[in-house]
Short mmCIF file of C-alpha atoms in Angstrom, two decimals:
data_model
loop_
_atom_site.label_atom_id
_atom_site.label_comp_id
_atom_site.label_asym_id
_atom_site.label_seq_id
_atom_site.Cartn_x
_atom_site.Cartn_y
_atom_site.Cartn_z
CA UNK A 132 -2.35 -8.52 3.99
CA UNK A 133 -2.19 -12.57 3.09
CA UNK A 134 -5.75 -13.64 1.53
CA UNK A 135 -5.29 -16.82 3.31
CA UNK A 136 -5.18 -15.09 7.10
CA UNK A 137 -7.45 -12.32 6.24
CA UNK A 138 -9.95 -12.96 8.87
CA UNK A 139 -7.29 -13.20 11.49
CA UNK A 140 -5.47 -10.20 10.53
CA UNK A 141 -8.37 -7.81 10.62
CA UNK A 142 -9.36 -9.21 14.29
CA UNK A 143 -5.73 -7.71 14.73
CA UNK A 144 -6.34 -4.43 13.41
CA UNK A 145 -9.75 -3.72 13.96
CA UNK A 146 -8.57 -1.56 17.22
CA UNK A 147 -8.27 1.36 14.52
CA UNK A 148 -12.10 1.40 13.55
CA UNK A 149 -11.33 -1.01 10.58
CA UNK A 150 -12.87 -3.47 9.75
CA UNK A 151 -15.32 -5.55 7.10
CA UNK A 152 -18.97 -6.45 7.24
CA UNK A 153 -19.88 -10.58 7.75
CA UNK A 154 -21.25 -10.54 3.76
CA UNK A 155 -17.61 -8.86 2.47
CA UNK A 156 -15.58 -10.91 4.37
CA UNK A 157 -17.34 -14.14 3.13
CA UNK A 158 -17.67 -12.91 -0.18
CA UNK A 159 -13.34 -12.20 -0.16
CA UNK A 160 -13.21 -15.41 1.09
CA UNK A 161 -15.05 -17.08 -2.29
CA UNK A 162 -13.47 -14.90 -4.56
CA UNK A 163 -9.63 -14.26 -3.57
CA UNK A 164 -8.77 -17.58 -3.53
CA UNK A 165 -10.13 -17.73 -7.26
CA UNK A 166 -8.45 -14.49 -8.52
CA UNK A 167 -5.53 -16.51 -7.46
CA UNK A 168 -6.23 -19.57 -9.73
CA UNK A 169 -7.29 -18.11 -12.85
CA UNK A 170 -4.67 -15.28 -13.01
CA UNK A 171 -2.28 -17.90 -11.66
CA UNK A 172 -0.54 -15.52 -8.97
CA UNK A 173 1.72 -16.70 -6.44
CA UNK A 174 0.17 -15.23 -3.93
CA UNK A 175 -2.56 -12.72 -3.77
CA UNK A 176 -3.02 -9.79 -1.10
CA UNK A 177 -6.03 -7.68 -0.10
CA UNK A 178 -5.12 -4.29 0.11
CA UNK A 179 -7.84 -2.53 1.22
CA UNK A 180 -10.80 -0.43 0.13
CA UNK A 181 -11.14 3.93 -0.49
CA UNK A 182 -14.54 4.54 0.36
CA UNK A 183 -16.29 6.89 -1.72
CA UNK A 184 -19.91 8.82 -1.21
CA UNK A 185 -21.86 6.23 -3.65
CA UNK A 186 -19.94 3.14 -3.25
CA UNK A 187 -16.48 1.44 -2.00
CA UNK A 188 -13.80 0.16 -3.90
CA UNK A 189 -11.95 -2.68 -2.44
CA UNK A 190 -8.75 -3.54 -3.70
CA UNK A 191 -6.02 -6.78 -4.40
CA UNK A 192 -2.88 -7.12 -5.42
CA UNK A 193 -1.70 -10.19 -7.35
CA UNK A 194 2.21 -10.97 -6.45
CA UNK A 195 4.38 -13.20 -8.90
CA UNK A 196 7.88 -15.10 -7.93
CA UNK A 197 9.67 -11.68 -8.24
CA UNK A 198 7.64 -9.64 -5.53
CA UNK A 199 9.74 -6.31 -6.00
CA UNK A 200 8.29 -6.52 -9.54
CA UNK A 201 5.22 -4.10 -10.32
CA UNK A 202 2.30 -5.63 -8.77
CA UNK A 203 -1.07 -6.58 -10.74
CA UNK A 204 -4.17 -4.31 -9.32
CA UNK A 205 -7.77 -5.42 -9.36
CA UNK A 206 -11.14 -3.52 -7.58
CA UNK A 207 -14.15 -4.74 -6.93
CA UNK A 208 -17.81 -2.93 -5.94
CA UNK A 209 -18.79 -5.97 -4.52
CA UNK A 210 -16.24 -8.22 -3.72
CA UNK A 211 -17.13 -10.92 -5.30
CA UNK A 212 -16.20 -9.31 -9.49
CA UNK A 213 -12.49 -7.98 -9.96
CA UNK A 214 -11.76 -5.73 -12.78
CA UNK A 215 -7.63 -5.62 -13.82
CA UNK A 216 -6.49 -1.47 -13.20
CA UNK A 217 -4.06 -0.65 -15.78
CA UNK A 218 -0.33 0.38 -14.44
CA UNK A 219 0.07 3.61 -13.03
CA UNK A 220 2.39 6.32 -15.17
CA UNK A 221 3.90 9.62 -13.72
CA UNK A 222 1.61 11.65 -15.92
CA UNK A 223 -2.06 9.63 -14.34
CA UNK A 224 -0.05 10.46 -11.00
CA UNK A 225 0.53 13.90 -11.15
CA UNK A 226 -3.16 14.83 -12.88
CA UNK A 227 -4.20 12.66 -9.86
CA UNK A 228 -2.47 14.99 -7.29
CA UNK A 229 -4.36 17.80 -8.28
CA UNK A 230 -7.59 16.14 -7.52
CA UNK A 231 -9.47 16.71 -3.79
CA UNK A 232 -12.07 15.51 -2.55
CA UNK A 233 -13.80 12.21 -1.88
CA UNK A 234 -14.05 9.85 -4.50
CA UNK A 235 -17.26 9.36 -5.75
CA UNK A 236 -17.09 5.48 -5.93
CA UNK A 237 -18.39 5.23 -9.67
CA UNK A 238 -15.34 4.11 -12.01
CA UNK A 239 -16.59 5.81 -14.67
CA UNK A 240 -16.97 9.38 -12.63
CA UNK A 241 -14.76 12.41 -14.96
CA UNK A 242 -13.35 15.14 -13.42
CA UNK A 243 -12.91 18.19 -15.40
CA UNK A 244 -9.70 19.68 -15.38
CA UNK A 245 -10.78 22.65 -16.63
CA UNK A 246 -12.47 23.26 -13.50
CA UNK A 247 -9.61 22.41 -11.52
CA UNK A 248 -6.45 23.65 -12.99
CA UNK A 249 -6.96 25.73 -16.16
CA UNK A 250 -3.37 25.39 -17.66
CA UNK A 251 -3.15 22.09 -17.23
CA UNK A 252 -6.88 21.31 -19.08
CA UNK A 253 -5.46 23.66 -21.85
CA UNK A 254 -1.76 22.09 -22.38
CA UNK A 255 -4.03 18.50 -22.38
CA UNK A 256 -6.40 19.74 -25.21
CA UNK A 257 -3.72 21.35 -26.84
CA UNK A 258 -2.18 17.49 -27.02
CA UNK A 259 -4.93 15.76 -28.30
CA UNK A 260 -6.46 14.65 -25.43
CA UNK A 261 -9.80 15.32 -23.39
CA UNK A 262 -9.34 17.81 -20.14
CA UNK A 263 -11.03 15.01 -18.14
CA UNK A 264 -9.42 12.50 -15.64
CA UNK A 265 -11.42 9.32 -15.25
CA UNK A 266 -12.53 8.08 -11.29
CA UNK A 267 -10.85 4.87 -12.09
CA UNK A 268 -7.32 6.87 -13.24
CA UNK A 269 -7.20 8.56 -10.20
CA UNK A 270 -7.90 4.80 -7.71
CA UNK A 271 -4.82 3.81 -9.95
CA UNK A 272 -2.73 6.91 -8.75
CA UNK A 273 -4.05 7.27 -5.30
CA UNK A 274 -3.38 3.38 -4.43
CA UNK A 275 -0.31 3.75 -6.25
CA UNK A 276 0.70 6.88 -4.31
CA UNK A 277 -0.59 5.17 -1.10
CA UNK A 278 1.72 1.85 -1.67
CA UNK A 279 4.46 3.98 -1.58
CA UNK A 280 4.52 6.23 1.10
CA UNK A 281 3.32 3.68 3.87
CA UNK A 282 3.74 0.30 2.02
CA UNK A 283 6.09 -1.45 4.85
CA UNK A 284 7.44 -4.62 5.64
CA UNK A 285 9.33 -5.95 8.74
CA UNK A 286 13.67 -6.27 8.28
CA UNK A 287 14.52 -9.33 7.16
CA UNK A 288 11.18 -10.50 5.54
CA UNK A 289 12.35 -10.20 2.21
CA UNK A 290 15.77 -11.06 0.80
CA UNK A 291 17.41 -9.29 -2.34
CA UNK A 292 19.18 -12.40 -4.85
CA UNK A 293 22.54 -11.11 -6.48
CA UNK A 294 20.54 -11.36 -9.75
CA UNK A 295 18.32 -8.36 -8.01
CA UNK A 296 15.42 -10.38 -7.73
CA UNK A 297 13.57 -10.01 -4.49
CA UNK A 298 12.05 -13.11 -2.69
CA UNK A 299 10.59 -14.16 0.71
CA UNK A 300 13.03 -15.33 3.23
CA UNK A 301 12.35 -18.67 4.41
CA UNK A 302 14.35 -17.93 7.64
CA UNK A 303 12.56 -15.26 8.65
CA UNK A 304 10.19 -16.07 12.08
CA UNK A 305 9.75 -12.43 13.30
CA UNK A 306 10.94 -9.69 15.08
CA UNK A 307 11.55 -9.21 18.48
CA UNK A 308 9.67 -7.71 21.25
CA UNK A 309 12.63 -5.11 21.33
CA UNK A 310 13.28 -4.50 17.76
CA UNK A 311 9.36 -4.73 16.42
CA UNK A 312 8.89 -1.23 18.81
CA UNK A 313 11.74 0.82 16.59
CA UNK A 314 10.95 2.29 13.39
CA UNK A 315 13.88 1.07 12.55
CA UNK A 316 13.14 -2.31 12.01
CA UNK A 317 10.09 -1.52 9.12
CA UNK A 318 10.84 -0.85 5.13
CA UNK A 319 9.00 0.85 2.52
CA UNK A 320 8.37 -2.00 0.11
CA UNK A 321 9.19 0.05 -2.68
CA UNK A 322 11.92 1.37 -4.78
CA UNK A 323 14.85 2.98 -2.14
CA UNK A 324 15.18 6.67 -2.23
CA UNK A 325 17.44 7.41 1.04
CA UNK A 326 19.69 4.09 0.82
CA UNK A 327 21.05 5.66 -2.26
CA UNK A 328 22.02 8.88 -0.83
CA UNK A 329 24.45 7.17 2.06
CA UNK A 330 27.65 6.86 2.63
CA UNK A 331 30.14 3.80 1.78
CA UNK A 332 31.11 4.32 5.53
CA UNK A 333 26.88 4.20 6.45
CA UNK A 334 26.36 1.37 4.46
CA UNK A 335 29.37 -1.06 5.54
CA UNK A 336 27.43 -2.01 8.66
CA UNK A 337 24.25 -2.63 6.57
CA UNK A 338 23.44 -6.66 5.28
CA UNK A 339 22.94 -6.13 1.44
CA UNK A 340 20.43 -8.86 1.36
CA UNK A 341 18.06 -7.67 3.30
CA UNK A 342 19.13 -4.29 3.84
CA UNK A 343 17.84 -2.88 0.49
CA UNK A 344 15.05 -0.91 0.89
CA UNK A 345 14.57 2.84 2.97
CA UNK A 346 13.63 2.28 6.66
CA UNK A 347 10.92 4.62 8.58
CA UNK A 348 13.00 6.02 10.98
CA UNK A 349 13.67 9.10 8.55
CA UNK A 350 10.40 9.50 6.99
CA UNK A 351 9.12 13.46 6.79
CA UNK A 352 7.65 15.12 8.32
CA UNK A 353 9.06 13.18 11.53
CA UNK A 354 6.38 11.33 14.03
CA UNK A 355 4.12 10.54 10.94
CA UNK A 356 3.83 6.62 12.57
CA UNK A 357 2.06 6.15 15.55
CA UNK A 358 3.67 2.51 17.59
CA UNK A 359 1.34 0.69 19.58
CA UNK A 360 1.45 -2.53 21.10
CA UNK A 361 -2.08 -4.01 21.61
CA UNK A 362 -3.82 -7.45 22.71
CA UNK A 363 -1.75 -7.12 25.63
CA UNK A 364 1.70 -6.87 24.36
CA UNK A 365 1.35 -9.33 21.93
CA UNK A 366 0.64 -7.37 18.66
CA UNK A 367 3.05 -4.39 17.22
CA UNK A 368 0.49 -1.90 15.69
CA UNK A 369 1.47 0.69 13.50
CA UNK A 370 -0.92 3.51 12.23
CA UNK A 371 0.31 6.03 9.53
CA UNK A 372 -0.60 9.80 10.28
CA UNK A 373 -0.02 11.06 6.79
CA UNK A 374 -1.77 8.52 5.18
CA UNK A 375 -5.20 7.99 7.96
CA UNK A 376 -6.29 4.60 7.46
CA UNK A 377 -3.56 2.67 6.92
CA UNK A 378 -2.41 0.03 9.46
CA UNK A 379 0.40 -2.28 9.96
CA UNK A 380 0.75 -4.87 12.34
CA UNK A 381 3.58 -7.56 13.19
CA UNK A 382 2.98 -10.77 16.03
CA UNK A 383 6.65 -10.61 17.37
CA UNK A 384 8.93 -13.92 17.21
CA UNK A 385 5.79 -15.46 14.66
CA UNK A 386 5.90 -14.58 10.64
CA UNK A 387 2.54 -13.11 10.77
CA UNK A 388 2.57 -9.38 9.55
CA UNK A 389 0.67 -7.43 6.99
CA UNK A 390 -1.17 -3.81 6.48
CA UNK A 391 -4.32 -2.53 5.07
CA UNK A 392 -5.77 0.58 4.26
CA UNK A 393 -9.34 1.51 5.13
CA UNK A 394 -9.67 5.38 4.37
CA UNK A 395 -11.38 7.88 1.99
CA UNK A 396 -8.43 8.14 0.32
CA UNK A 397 -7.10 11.37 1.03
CA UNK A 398 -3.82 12.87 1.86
CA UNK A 399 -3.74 14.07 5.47
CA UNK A 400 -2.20 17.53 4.44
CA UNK A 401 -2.76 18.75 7.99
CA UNK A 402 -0.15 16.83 9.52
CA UNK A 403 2.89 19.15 10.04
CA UNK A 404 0.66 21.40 11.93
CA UNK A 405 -0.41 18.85 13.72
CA UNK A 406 3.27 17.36 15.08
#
């Protein structure tokens, strides 16, 4: 969510148990705005924090002009000193999937593969490398992971230039009452998977400029969102089931939207026994 309506926005989703203590939120509210200036993003968001049994990481995101370009990552212990996470890779993201388990909130925390998955520590030594996976390799995985699955965005926030570039749409002043309560009408801000498997016939009723990313209404396993409406009908609240923690919400007809994650970190594997 925007670093400039941070205290706002978390009055708006504090109706799922999250939520920041006085000291953090002042502290974000010293330090974002620098993180800004001296990495000179366009805009910076905070994402969230995985809290582990010795600490809590909380996490930004720095955005540039382009903002369907990879993001730029940062944690903090304390909110008030940022540390840059390195890019995530397919290789950090699958080690990271074999990992359960809280986190242990200490960056520097290894996890021995060896006692995890014995193949997999023996192909690593076998390369040249140490059967170990580092705390701070698996936050970059896990947030990674996490921005994926349940990263969302209302239709029509975000426009798609013929050049490819992705910007925000000036014209954009919300959903409505109507629309904001379908899945429908939320995105995955992330690379499309689904949109590429359509039709030409599916897609000819679709806008290409803002009709570029995969929409929730066919996530699996189905009934993974939960749709609220809260603050009397004013607020669109959406809570992810597979991912517990993470919460959207929209103010119809306004431009005010955003989501943040406030979890352990962990998969909900449960949740097709659950449905």
């Amino acid at each position: 969510m925007e670093a400039q309506s941070l205290p706002a926005a978390l009055a708006l989703v504090a109706g799922g148990g999250a939520g920041l203590s006085p000291e953090n939120r002042a502290a974000l509210g010293v330090s974002l705005p620098l993180l800004e200036r001296d990495y000179r993003f366009e805009r910076v968001w905070f994402w969230g924090c995985i809290q582990g049994v010795r600490g809590t990481y909380y996490i930004a995101e720095g955005l540039g002009p382009d903002r369907a370009a990879p993001r730029t990552r940062l944690y903090s212990l304390n909110c008030l000193d940022w540390s840059l996470l390195t890019p995530a890779t397919k290789e950090m993201v699958a080690q990271a999937g074999q990992l359960t388990g809280r986190f242990q909130g200490d960056p520097s925390f290894a996890y021995n593969f060896a006692e995890i998955n014995p193949g997999a520590a023996e192909r690593l030594f076998e390369g040249g490398k140490e059967p170990v996976i580092k705390e701070e390799a698996r936050l970059i995985a896990t947030i990674e992971e996490i921005d994926r699955a349940v990263g969302i965005v209302p239709r029509g926030a975000f426009v798609k230039t013929p050049l490819g570039s992705v910007h925000e749409n000036r014209h954009f002043e919300g959903l409505s009452l109507a629309e904001a309560r379908k899945l429908s009408s939320y995105f995955h801000f992330t690379e499309p998977v689904n949109l590429k498997n359509k039709t030409l016939l599916e897609k000819a009723n679709l806008d290409p400029s803002i009709d570029f990313l995969d929409s929730l209404e066919h996530d699996i396993p189905q009934g993974s969102w939960s749709v609220q409406l809260e603050k009397g009908g004013a607020v669109v609240v959406l809570r992810s089931l597979l991912w517990l923690g993470l919460t959207f919400y929209h103010i119809p007809k306004t431009r005010q939207y955003g989501y943040v994650y406030f979890g352990t970190g962990e998969k909900n594997l449960d949740l097709p026994f659950m449905l």
